[in-house]
Structures are given as structure tokens and as C-alpha cells.
mmCIF file of N, CA and C in Angstrom:
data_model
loop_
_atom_site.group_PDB
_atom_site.id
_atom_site.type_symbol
_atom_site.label_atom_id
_atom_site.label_comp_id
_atom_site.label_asym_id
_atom_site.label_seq_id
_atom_site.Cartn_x
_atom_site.Cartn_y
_atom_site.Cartn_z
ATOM 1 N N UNK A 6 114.898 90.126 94.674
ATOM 2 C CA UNK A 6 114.289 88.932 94.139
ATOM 3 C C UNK A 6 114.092 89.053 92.631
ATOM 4 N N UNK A 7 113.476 88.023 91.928
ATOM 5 C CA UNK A 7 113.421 88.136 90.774
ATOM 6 C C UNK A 7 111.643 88.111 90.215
ATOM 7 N N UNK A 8 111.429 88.619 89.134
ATOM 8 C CA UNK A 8 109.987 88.736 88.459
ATOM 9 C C UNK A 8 109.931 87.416 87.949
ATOM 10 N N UNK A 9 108.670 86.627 87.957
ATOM 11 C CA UNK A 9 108.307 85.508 86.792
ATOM 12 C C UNK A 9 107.079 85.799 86.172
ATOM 13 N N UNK A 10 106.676 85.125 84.799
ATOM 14 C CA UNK A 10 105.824 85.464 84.409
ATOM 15 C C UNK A 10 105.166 84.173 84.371
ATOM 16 N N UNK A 11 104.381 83.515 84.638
ATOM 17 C CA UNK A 11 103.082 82.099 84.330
ATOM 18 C C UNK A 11 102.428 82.029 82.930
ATOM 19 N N UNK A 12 102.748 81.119 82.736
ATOM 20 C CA UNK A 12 102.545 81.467 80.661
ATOM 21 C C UNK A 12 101.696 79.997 80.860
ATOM 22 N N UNK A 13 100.078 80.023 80.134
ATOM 23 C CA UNK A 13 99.775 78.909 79.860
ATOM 24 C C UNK A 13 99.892 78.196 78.862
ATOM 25 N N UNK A 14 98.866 77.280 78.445
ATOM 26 C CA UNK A 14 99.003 76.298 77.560
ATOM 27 C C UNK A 14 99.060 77.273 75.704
ATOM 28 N N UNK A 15 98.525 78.063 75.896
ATOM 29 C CA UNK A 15 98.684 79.074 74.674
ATOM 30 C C UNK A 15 99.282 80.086 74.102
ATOM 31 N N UNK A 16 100.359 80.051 75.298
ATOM 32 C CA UNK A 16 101.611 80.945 75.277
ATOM 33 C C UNK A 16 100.700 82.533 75.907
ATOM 34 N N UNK A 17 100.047 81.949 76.586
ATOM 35 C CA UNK A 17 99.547 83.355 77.431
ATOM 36 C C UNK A 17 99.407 83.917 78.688
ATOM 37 N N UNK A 18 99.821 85.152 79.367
ATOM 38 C CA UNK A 18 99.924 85.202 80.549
ATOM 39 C C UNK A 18 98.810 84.456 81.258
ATOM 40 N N UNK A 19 98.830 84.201 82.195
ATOM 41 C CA UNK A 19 98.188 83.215 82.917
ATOM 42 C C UNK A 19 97.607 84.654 84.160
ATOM 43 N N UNK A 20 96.560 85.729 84.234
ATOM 44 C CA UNK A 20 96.509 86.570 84.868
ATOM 45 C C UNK A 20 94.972 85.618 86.084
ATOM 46 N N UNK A 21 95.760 86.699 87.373
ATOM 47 C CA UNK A 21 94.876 85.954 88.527
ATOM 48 C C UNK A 21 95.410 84.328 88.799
ATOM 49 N N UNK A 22 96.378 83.431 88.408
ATOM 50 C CA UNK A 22 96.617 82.197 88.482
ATOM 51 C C UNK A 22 97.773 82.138 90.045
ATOM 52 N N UNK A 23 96.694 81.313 90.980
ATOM 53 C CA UNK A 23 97.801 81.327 92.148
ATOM 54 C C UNK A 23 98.606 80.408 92.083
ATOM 55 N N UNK A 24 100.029 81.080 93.020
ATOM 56 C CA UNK A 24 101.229 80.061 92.816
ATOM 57 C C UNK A 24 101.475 80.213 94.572
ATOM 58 N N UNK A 25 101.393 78.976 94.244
ATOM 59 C CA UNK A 25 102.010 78.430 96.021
ATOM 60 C C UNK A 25 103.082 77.548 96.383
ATOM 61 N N UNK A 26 103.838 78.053 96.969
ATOM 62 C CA UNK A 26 105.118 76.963 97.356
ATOM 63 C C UNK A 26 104.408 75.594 98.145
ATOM 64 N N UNK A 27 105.041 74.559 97.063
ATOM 65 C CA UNK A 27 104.331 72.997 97.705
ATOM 66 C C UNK A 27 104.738 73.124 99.355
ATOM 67 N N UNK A 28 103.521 72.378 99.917
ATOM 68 C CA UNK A 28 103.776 71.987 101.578
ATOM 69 C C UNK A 28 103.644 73.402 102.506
ATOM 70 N N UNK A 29 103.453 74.945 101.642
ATOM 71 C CA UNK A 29 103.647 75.995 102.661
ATOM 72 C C UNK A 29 102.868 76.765 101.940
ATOM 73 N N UNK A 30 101.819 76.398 102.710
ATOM 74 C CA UNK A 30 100.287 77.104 102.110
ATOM 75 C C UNK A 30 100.299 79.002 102.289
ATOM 76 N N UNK A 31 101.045 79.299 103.369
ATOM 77 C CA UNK A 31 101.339 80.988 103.772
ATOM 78 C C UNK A 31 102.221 81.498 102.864
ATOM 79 N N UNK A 32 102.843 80.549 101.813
ATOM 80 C CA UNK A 32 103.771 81.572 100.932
ATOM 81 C C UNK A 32 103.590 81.335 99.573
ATOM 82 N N UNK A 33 102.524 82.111 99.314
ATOM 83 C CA UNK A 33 101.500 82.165 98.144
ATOM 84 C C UNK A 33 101.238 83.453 97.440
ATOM 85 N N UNK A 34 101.158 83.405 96.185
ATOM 86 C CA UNK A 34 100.852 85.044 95.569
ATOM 87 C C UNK A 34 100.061 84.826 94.263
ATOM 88 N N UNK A 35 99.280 85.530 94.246
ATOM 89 C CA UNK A 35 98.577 85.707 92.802
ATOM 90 C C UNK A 35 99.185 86.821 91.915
ATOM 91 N N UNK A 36 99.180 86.029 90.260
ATOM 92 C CA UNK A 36 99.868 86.343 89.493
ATOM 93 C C UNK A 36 98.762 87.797 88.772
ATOM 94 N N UNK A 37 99.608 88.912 88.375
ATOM 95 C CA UNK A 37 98.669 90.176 88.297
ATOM 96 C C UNK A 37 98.287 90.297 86.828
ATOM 97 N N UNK A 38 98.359 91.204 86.092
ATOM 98 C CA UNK A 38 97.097 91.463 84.668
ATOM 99 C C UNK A 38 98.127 91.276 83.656
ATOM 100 N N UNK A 39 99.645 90.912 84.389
ATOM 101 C CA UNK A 39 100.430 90.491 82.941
ATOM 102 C C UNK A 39 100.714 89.538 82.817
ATOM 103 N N UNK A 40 100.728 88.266 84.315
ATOM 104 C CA UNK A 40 101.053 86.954 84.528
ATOM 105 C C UNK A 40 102.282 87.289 85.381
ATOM 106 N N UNK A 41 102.748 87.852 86.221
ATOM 107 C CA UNK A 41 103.931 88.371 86.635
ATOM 108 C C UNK A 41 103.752 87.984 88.074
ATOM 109 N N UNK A 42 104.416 87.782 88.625
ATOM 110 C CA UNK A 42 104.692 87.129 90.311
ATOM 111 C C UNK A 42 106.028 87.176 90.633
ATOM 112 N N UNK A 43 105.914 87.745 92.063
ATOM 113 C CA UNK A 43 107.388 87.557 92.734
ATOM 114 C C UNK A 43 106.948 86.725 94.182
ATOM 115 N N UNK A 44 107.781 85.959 93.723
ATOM 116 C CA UNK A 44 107.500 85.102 95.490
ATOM 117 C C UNK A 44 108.989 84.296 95.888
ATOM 118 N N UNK A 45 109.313 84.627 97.344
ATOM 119 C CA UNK A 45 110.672 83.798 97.700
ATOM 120 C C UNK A 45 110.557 82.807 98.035
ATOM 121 N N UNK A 46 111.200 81.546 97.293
ATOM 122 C CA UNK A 46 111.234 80.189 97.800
ATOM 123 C C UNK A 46 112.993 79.717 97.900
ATOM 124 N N UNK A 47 112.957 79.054 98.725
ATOM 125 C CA UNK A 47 114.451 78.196 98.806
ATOM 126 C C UNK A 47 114.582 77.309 97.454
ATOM 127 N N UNK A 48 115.393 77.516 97.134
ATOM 128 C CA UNK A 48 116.494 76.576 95.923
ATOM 129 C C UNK A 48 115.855 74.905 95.812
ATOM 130 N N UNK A 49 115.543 74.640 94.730
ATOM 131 C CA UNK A 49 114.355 73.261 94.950
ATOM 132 C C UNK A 49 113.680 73.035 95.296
ATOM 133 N N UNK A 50 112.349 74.366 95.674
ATOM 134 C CA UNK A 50 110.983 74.706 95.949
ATOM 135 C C UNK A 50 110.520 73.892 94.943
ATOM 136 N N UNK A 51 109.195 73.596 95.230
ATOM 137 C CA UNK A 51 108.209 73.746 94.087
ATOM 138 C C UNK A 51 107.112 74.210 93.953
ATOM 139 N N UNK A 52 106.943 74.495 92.724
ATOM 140 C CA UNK A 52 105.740 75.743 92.620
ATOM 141 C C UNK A 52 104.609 74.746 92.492
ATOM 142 N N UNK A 53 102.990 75.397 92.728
ATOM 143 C CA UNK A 53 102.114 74.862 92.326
ATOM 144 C C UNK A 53 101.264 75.947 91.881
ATOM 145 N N UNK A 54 100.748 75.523 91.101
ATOM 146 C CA UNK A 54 99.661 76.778 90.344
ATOM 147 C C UNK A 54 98.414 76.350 89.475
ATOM 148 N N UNK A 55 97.062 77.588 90.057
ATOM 149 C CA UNK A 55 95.693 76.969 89.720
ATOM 150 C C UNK A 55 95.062 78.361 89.466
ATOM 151 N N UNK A 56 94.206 78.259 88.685
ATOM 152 C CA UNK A 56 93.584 79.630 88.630
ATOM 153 C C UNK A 56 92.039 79.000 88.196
ATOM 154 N N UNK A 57 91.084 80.013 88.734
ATOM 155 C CA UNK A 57 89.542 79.603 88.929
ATOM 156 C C UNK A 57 89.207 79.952 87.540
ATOM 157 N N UNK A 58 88.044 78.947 86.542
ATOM 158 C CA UNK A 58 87.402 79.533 85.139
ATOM 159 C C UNK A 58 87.117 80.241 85.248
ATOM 160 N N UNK A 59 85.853 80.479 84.685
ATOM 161 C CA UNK A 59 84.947 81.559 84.403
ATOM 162 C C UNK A 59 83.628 80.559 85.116
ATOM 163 N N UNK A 60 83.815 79.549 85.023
ATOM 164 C CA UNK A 60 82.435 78.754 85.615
ATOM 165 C C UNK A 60 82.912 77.957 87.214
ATOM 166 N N UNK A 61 83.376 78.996 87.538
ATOM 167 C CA UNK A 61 83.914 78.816 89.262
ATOM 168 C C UNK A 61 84.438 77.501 89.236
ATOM 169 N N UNK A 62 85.197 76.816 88.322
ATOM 170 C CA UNK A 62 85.688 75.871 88.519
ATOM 171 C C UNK A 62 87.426 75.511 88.528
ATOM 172 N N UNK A 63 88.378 75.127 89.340
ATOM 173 C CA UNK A 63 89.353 75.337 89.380
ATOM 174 C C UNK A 63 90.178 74.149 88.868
ATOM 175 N N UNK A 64 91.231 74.918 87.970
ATOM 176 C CA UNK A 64 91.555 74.392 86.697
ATOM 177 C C UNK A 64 93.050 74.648 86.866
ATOM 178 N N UNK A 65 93.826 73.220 86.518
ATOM 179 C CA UNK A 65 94.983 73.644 86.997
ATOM 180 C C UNK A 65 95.852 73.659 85.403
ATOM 181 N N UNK A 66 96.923 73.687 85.481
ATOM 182 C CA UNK A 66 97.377 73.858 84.423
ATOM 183 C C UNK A 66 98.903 73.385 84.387
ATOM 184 N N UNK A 67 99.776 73.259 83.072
ATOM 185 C CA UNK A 67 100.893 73.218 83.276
ATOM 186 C C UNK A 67 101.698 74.703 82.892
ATOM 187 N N UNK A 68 102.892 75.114 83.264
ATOM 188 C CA UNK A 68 103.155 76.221 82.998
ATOM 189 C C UNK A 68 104.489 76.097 82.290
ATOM 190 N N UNK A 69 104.993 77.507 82.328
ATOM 191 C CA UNK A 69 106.722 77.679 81.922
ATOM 192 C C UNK A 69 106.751 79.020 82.591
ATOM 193 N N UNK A 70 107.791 78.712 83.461
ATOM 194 C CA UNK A 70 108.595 80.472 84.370
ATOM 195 C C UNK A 70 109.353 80.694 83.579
ATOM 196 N N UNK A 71 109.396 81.704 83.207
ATOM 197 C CA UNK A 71 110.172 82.970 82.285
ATOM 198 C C UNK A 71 110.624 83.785 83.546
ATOM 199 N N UNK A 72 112.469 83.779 83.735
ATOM 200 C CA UNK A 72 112.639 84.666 84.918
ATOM 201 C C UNK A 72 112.974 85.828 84.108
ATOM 202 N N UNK A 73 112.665 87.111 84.150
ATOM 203 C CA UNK A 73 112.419 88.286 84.454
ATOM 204 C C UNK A 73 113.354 89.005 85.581
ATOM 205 N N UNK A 74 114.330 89.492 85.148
ATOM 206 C CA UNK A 74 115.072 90.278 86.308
ATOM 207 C C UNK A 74 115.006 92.000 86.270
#
């Protein structure tokens, strides 16, 4: 498979930000302390991704995947 990295709005890893394949709540992974995730989806998946503040509030964001091989 391949590495991605979750980059937010500030060009920064996006660490702890979950990514879940739309419609398939069981194939889900949280992104680790560099923004990095591997998860298998079929060809025209789509990703969704949210990560909790600091004031327990969940905040979604827009991203950019950087594939990483």
C-alpha cells in the first residue's frame, strides 16, 4: 500500500486527524505524530477527515494527500 500524509489549512501535519472511508465506518485510521496514514480503499473512495480541538470540539477541515511511497 501506499503512505499519505493529511496536511492542514497551514501546510501542517494534521497529527491524531481521523480518516474514514465515506459510507464504511470499520475502515478508519488515525493519522500518527507526522500526519501519516495508510488505509486501503477501492479506486474512487472517498476520504473523510476530522480531528477533535483542544476544547473537545470536532473540527473538520479541508486537506491535501501527499502520496508517499
Amino acid at each position: 500500500g501506499y503512505r499519505y500524509t493529511v496536511i492542514d489549512e497551514n501546510n501542517e501535519p494534521a497529527i491524531g486527524a481521523s480518516v474514514v472511508q465515506k459510507g464504511v465506518a470499520r475502515n478508519a485510521v488515525s493519522t500518527d505524530a507526522f500526519g501519516h496514514f495508510t488505509l486501503r480503499v477501492p479506486a474512487g473512495a472517498v476520504l473523510q477527515t476530522a480531528k477533535h480541538s483542544p476544547a473537545n470540539r470536532l473540527d473538520s477541515f479541508y486537506v491535501d494527500l501527499c502520496r508517499n511511497s
